[in-house]
Amino acid sequence: MRLLVVEDDRDTSEGICEYFKEAGYETTPAYDGEQALKLAGQSPYDLILLDIMLPKLTGLAVLHELRKTSNVPVIMLTAIGDEYTQISSFDGMADDYVTKPFSIVLLEKRVEALLRRGKSGDFPYIWRYQGVTVDFNGYTALGADGPIDVTPKEIKLLRLLVEHRGSVLSRDRILDELWGEDKPVFDRTVDSYIKNLRKKLHLTCVTTVTGVGYKLEDDP
């Protein structure tokens, strides 16, 4: 597996690269945003670890450019913990967000989880339900009247439900999968996202299992 490690702090970059090399990954360092885009355009990577505060181009700017042509999994690395930056990362279609200082072992687990998810070859990138078409790669939804305004997080939640169709997912499980260690204090956040999904996409196939969580019925 090939990782692009985009981090301007040389010591941090070296530490991440050495750890993942010992774990069996091939790592390539980049120290600014322009170099990151150049390397990403020259050869394919299985996952990108992307710092936000970078010289020349910020991590968010790099992510924006990447998403024009690539769906490579991206984990944002940053010392910034404010809500606005987190929202901007997910709105920019980041796959995960880790706040410094972080455990390198937990970071490896995040990487493994994203790579496993990307290997599920039987997963439908296009999902259709009663006149609604969802493109999980493009993070878009289309209905009879045209594009539907959905957020990347809502798309990620729907994808999680589709991946586990027929199984009940607890609120805690959903929070862990989609928010990780930065998950909100209140598990009712999930209820709000489910409500938005049902309303925007008319998803009667997403059912509530009282006292447990939510599931997408087997035969939507």
Short mmCIF file of N, CA and C in Angstrom, two decimals, residues 6-121:
data_model
loop_
_atom_site.label_atom_id
_atom_site.label_comp_id
_atom_site.label_asym_id
_atom_site.label_seq_id
_atom_site.Cartn_x
_atom_site.Cartn_y
_atom_site.Cartn_z
N VAL A 6 1.70 14.16 3.76
CA VAL A 6 1.87 15.60 3.50
C VAL A 6 1.92 16.33 4.84
N GLU A 7 3.12 16.69 5.25
CA GLU A 7 3.35 17.29 6.57
C GLU A 7 4.59 18.16 6.49
N ASP A 8 4.47 19.45 6.85
CA ASP A 8 5.60 20.36 6.70
C ASP A 8 6.61 20.26 7.84
N ASP A 9 6.20 19.71 8.99
CA ASP A 9 7.14 19.52 10.09
C ASP A 9 7.97 18.27 9.80
N ARG A 10 9.26 18.45 9.60
CA ARG A 10 10.11 17.35 9.14
C ARG A 10 10.17 16.21 10.16
N ASP A 11 10.24 16.55 11.45
CA ASP A 11 10.32 15.51 12.47
C ASP A 11 9.04 14.67 12.50
N THR A 12 7.88 15.36 12.43
CA THR A 12 6.60 14.65 12.42
C THR A 12 6.48 13.78 11.18
N SER A 13 6.86 14.34 10.03
CA SER A 13 6.80 13.59 8.78
C SER A 13 7.67 12.34 8.85
N GLU A 14 8.90 12.51 9.35
CA GLU A 14 9.82 11.38 9.43
C GLU A 14 9.28 10.30 10.36
N GLY A 15 8.68 10.74 11.48
CA GLY A 15 8.13 9.78 12.44
C GLY A 15 6.99 8.97 11.85
N ILE A 16 6.08 9.65 11.13
CA ILE A 16 4.96 8.96 10.50
C ILE A 16 5.45 8.00 9.42
N CYS A 17 6.37 8.49 8.57
CA CYS A 17 6.88 7.66 7.48
C CYS A 17 7.59 6.42 7.99
N GLU A 18 8.43 6.57 9.01
CA GLU A 18 9.17 5.44 9.54
C GLU A 18 8.23 4.42 10.16
N TYR A 19 7.22 4.90 10.89
CA TYR A 19 6.28 3.97 11.53
C TYR A 19 5.55 3.14 10.48
N PHE A 20 5.03 3.81 9.45
CA PHE A 20 4.26 3.09 8.45
C PHE A 20 5.15 2.21 7.56
N LYS A 21 6.40 2.61 7.37
CA LYS A 21 7.33 1.74 6.64
C LYS A 21 7.53 0.43 7.38
N GLU A 22 7.70 0.52 8.71
CA GLU A 22 7.88 -0.68 9.52
C GLU A 22 6.62 -1.54 9.52
N ALA A 23 5.46 -0.90 9.29
CA ALA A 23 4.20 -1.64 9.24
C ALA A 23 3.94 -2.23 7.86
N GLY A 24 4.86 -2.00 6.92
CA GLY A 24 4.74 -2.62 5.61
C GLY A 24 4.22 -1.72 4.51
N TYR A 25 4.09 -0.42 4.78
CA TYR A 25 3.60 0.52 3.77
C TYR A 25 4.78 1.15 3.02
N GLU A 26 4.51 1.58 1.80
CA GLU A 26 5.46 2.40 1.05
C GLU A 26 5.05 3.85 1.23
N THR A 27 5.93 4.67 1.78
CA THR A 27 5.57 6.05 2.10
C THR A 27 6.38 7.05 1.29
N THR A 28 5.72 8.15 0.92
CA THR A 28 6.37 9.25 0.21
C THR A 28 6.05 10.54 0.96
N PRO A 29 7.05 11.32 1.37
CA PRO A 29 6.78 12.57 2.07
C PRO A 29 6.60 13.75 1.10
N ALA A 30 5.76 14.69 1.50
CA ALA A 30 5.63 15.98 0.80
C ALA A 30 5.59 17.04 1.89
N TYR A 31 6.24 18.17 1.64
CA TYR A 31 6.40 19.17 2.70
C TYR A 31 5.64 20.47 2.47
N ASP A 32 4.94 20.58 1.35
CA ASP A 32 4.09 21.74 1.11
C ASP A 32 2.95 21.33 0.17
N GLY A 33 1.96 22.21 0.04
CA GLY A 33 0.78 21.87 -0.74
C GLY A 33 1.05 21.67 -2.22
N GLU A 34 1.90 22.49 -2.79
CA GLU A 34 2.20 22.36 -4.22
C GLU A 34 2.91 21.04 -4.52
N GLN A 35 3.85 20.68 -3.66
CA GLN A 35 4.56 19.41 -3.85
C GLN A 35 3.61 18.23 -3.72
N ALA A 36 2.66 18.34 -2.80
CA ALA A 36 1.67 17.27 -2.60
C ALA A 36 0.85 17.04 -3.86
N LEU A 37 0.35 18.12 -4.45
CA LEU A 37 -0.45 17.99 -5.68
C LEU A 37 0.39 17.43 -6.83
N LYS A 38 1.64 17.86 -6.91
CA LYS A 38 2.52 17.36 -7.98
C LYS A 38 2.74 15.87 -7.85
N LEU A 39 3.03 15.40 -6.62
CA LEU A 39 3.28 13.98 -6.40
C LEU A 39 2.00 13.16 -6.63
N ALA A 40 0.87 13.69 -6.16
CA ALA A 40 -0.39 12.97 -6.34
C ALA A 40 -0.76 12.84 -7.81
N GLY A 41 -0.33 13.81 -8.62
CA GLY A 41 -0.63 13.77 -10.04
C GLY A 41 0.31 12.88 -10.83
N GLN A 42 1.47 12.60 -10.25
CA GLN A 42 2.47 11.81 -10.96
C GLN A 42 2.23 10.30 -10.85
N SER A 43 1.72 9.85 -9.71
CA SER A 43 1.49 8.42 -9.52
C SER A 43 0.37 8.20 -8.51
N PRO A 44 -0.32 7.06 -8.59
CA PRO A 44 -1.46 6.82 -7.70
C PRO A 44 -1.03 6.43 -6.29
N TYR A 45 -1.80 6.88 -5.32
CA TYR A 45 -1.59 6.50 -3.93
C TYR A 45 -2.86 5.85 -3.40
N ASP A 46 -2.68 4.96 -2.44
CA ASP A 46 -3.84 4.28 -1.85
C ASP A 46 -4.52 5.14 -0.80
N LEU A 47 -3.75 6.05 -0.18
CA LEU A 47 -4.31 6.94 0.85
C LEU A 47 -3.37 8.11 1.05
N ILE A 48 -3.93 9.26 1.40
CA ILE A 48 -3.13 10.46 1.66
C ILE A 48 -3.38 10.95 3.08
N LEU A 49 -2.29 11.15 3.83
CA LEU A 49 -2.34 11.81 5.14
C LEU A 49 -2.00 13.26 4.89
N LEU A 50 -2.93 14.18 5.19
CA LEU A 50 -2.80 15.56 4.73
C LEU A 50 -2.93 16.56 5.88
N ASP A 51 -1.83 17.23 6.18
CA ASP A 51 -1.85 18.29 7.19
C ASP A 51 -2.61 19.49 6.63
N ILE A 52 -3.24 20.27 7.50
CA ILE A 52 -4.01 21.43 7.03
C ILE A 52 -3.12 22.66 6.91
N MET A 53 -2.29 22.93 7.91
CA MET A 53 -1.45 24.13 7.88
C MET A 53 -0.16 23.82 7.12
N LEU A 54 -0.17 24.15 5.82
CA LEU A 54 0.97 23.86 4.94
C LEU A 54 1.46 25.12 4.25
N PRO A 55 2.75 25.17 3.89
CA PRO A 55 3.23 26.29 3.07
C PRO A 55 2.68 26.20 1.64
N LYS A 56 2.62 27.34 0.99
CA LYS A 56 2.24 27.48 -0.42
C LYS A 56 0.76 27.22 -0.68
N LEU A 57 0.25 26.05 -0.33
CA LEU A 57 -1.18 25.76 -0.43
C LEU A 57 -1.62 25.07 0.85
N THR A 58 -2.73 25.50 1.43
CA THR A 58 -3.21 24.84 2.65
C THR A 58 -3.71 23.44 2.32
N GLY A 59 -3.84 22.63 3.35
CA GLY A 59 -4.37 21.29 3.17
C GLY A 59 -5.77 21.29 2.59
N LEU A 60 -6.60 22.24 3.02
CA LEU A 60 -7.96 22.33 2.48
C LEU A 60 -7.94 22.67 1.00
N ALA A 61 -7.01 23.53 0.59
CA ALA A 61 -6.89 23.87 -0.84
C ALA A 61 -6.42 22.66 -1.64
N VAL A 62 -5.48 21.91 -1.07
CA VAL A 62 -5.01 20.69 -1.73
C VAL A 62 -6.16 19.69 -1.87
N LEU A 63 -6.94 19.52 -0.80
CA LEU A 63 -8.08 18.60 -0.83
C LEU A 63 -9.08 19.00 -1.91
N HIS A 64 -9.33 20.31 -2.00
CA HIS A 64 -10.27 20.81 -3.01
C HIS A 64 -9.79 20.46 -4.42
N GLU A 65 -8.51 20.63 -4.68
CA GLU A 65 -7.97 20.31 -5.99
C GLU A 65 -7.99 18.80 -6.25
N LEU A 66 -7.66 18.03 -5.24
CA LEU A 66 -7.66 16.57 -5.40
C LEU A 66 -9.04 16.05 -5.78
N ARG A 67 -10.06 16.59 -5.15
CA ARG A 67 -11.41 16.07 -5.34
C ARG A 67 -11.99 16.40 -6.73
N LYS A 68 -11.30 17.24 -7.47
CA LYS A 68 -11.74 17.51 -8.84
C LYS A 68 -11.50 16.31 -9.74
N THR A 69 -10.52 15.49 -9.38
CA THR A 69 -10.15 14.37 -10.26
C THR A 69 -9.98 13.04 -9.55
N SER A 70 -9.97 13.04 -8.21
CA SER A 70 -9.63 11.82 -7.49
C SER A 70 -10.52 11.59 -6.27
N ASN A 71 -10.80 10.30 -6.00
CA ASN A 71 -11.52 9.91 -4.80
C ASN A 71 -10.62 9.16 -3.83
N VAL A 72 -9.31 9.37 -3.93
CA VAL A 72 -8.38 8.72 -3.03
C VAL A 72 -8.74 9.05 -1.58
N PRO A 73 -8.73 8.07 -0.67
CA PRO A 73 -9.04 8.36 0.74
C PRO A 73 -8.05 9.37 1.32
N VAL A 74 -8.59 10.35 2.05
CA VAL A 74 -7.76 11.41 2.64
C VAL A 74 -8.09 11.54 4.13
N ILE A 75 -7.06 11.47 4.96
CA ILE A 75 -7.20 11.76 6.39
C ILE A 75 -6.50 13.07 6.68
N MET A 76 -7.24 14.04 7.21
CA MET A 76 -6.67 15.35 7.54
C MET A 76 -5.95 15.27 8.88
N LEU A 77 -4.75 15.83 8.96
CA LEU A 77 -3.96 15.89 10.18
C LEU A 77 -3.75 17.35 10.54
N THR A 78 -4.13 17.74 11.76
CA THR A 78 -3.98 19.15 12.11
C THR A 78 -4.03 19.35 13.61
N ALA A 79 -3.38 20.43 14.05
CA ALA A 79 -3.45 20.82 15.45
C ALA A 79 -4.68 21.67 15.71
N ILE A 80 -5.39 22.03 14.64
CA ILE A 80 -6.57 22.88 14.79
C ILE A 80 -7.76 22.02 15.17
N GLY A 81 -8.41 22.37 16.29
CA GLY A 81 -9.53 21.55 16.74
C GLY A 81 -10.86 22.25 16.71
N ASP A 82 -10.94 23.42 16.06
CA ASP A 82 -12.21 24.14 16.07
C ASP A 82 -13.21 23.50 15.12
N GLU A 83 -14.48 23.70 15.44
CA GLU A 83 -15.56 23.06 14.68
C GLU A 83 -15.57 23.50 13.22
N TYR A 84 -15.27 24.78 12.96
CA TYR A 84 -15.31 25.29 11.59
C TYR A 84 -14.34 24.52 10.69
N THR A 85 -13.11 24.30 11.20
CA THR A 85 -12.11 23.59 10.40
C THR A 85 -12.53 22.15 10.15
N GLN A 86 -13.12 21.51 11.16
CA GLN A 86 -13.59 20.13 10.99
C GLN A 86 -14.69 20.08 9.92
N ILE A 87 -15.64 21.00 10.01
CA ILE A 87 -16.74 21.03 9.04
C ILE A 87 -16.19 21.29 7.64
N SER A 88 -15.23 22.22 7.53
CA SER A 88 -14.63 22.52 6.23
C SER A 88 -13.94 21.30 5.64
N SER A 89 -13.32 20.50 6.50
CA SER A 89 -12.65 19.29 6.02
C SER A 89 -13.64 18.31 5.44
N PHE A 90 -14.74 18.08 6.16
CA PHE A 90 -15.73 17.12 5.67
C PHE A 90 -16.51 17.67 4.48
N ASP A 91 -16.78 18.97 4.48
CA ASP A 91 -17.43 19.57 3.32
C ASP A 91 -16.54 19.46 2.09
N GLY A 92 -15.23 19.45 2.31
CA GLY A 92 -14.29 19.29 1.20
C GLY A 92 -14.09 17.83 0.83
N MET A 93 -14.90 16.95 1.44
CA MET A 93 -14.89 15.51 1.14
C MET A 93 -13.66 14.79 1.68
N ALA A 94 -13.18 15.22 2.84
CA ALA A 94 -12.18 14.42 3.54
C ALA A 94 -12.86 13.16 4.07
N ASP A 95 -12.09 12.09 4.21
CA ASP A 95 -12.65 10.84 4.69
C ASP A 95 -12.55 10.70 6.20
N ASP A 96 -11.61 11.40 6.79
CA ASP A 96 -11.45 11.35 8.25
C ASP A 96 -10.65 12.57 8.69
N TYR A 97 -10.61 12.80 10.01
CA TYR A 97 -10.01 14.00 10.56
C TYR A 97 -9.37 13.62 11.90
N VAL A 98 -8.07 13.85 12.04
CA VAL A 98 -7.38 13.50 13.28
C VAL A 98 -6.68 14.75 13.81
N THR A 99 -6.92 15.05 15.10
CA THR A 99 -6.35 16.24 15.71
C THR A 99 -5.05 15.90 16.44
N LYS A 100 -4.04 16.70 16.20
CA LYS A 100 -2.76 16.55 16.90
C LYS A 100 -2.88 17.06 18.34
N PRO A 101 -2.14 16.46 19.27
CA PRO A 101 -1.31 15.25 19.13
C PRO A 101 -2.19 14.01 19.05
N PHE A 102 -1.78 13.05 18.24
CA PHE A 102 -2.58 11.84 18.08
C PHE A 102 -1.73 10.60 18.34
N SER A 103 -2.39 9.50 18.61
CA SER A 103 -1.70 8.23 18.77
C SER A 103 -1.40 7.66 17.40
N ILE A 104 -0.14 7.34 17.13
CA ILE A 104 0.24 6.80 15.83
C ILE A 104 -0.40 5.43 15.61
N VAL A 105 -0.62 4.69 16.70
CA VAL A 105 -1.28 3.39 16.58
C VAL A 105 -2.73 3.56 16.15
N LEU A 106 -3.42 4.54 16.76
CA LEU A 106 -4.81 4.80 16.36
C LEU A 106 -4.88 5.34 14.94
N LEU A 107 -3.89 6.14 14.56
CA LEU A 107 -3.85 6.64 13.18
C LEU A 107 -3.73 5.46 12.21
N GLU A 108 -2.90 4.48 12.55
CA GLU A 108 -2.76 3.30 11.69
C GLU A 108 -4.10 2.56 11.57
N LYS A 109 -4.85 2.49 12.68
CA LYS A 109 -6.16 1.82 12.64
C LYS A 109 -7.13 2.57 11.74
N ARG A 110 -7.07 3.91 11.77
CA ARG A 110 -7.91 4.71 10.87
C ARG A 110 -7.56 4.43 9.41
N VAL A 111 -6.25 4.36 9.14
CA VAL A 111 -5.78 4.08 7.78
C VAL A 111 -6.27 2.71 7.33
N GLU A 112 -6.12 1.71 8.19
CA GLU A 112 -6.55 0.35 7.86
C GLU A 112 -8.04 0.30 7.57
N ALA A 113 -8.83 1.01 8.39
CA ALA A 113 -10.28 1.00 8.22
C ALA A 113 -10.68 1.59 6.87
N LEU A 114 -10.05 2.70 6.48
CA LEU A 114 -10.37 3.33 5.20
C LEU A 114 -9.94 2.45 4.03
N LEU A 115 -8.79 1.80 4.15
CA LEU A 115 -8.32 0.94 3.07
C LEU A 115 -9.19 -0.30 2.93
N ARG A 116 -9.67 -0.84 4.05
CA ARG A 116 -10.59 -1.98 4.00
C ARG A 116 -11.87 -1.60 3.30
N ARG A 117 -12.37 -0.42 3.64
CA ARG A 117 -13.62 0.05 3.04
C ARG A 117 -13.46 0.21 1.53
N GLY A 118 -12.28 0.67 1.10
CA GLY A 118 -12.04 0.86 -0.32
C GLY A 118 -11.90 -0.44 -1.09
N LYS A 119 -11.62 -1.54 -0.38
CA LYS A 119 -11.43 -2.83 -1.04
C LYS A 119 -12.73 -3.56 -1.30
N SER A 120 -13.82 -3.10 -0.70
CA SER A 120 -15.08 -3.85 -0.86
C SER A 120 -15.60 -3.66 -2.27
N GLY A 121 -15.12 -4.50 -3.18
CA GLY A 121 -15.42 -4.35 -4.60
C GLY A 121 -16.86 -4.52 -4.97
#
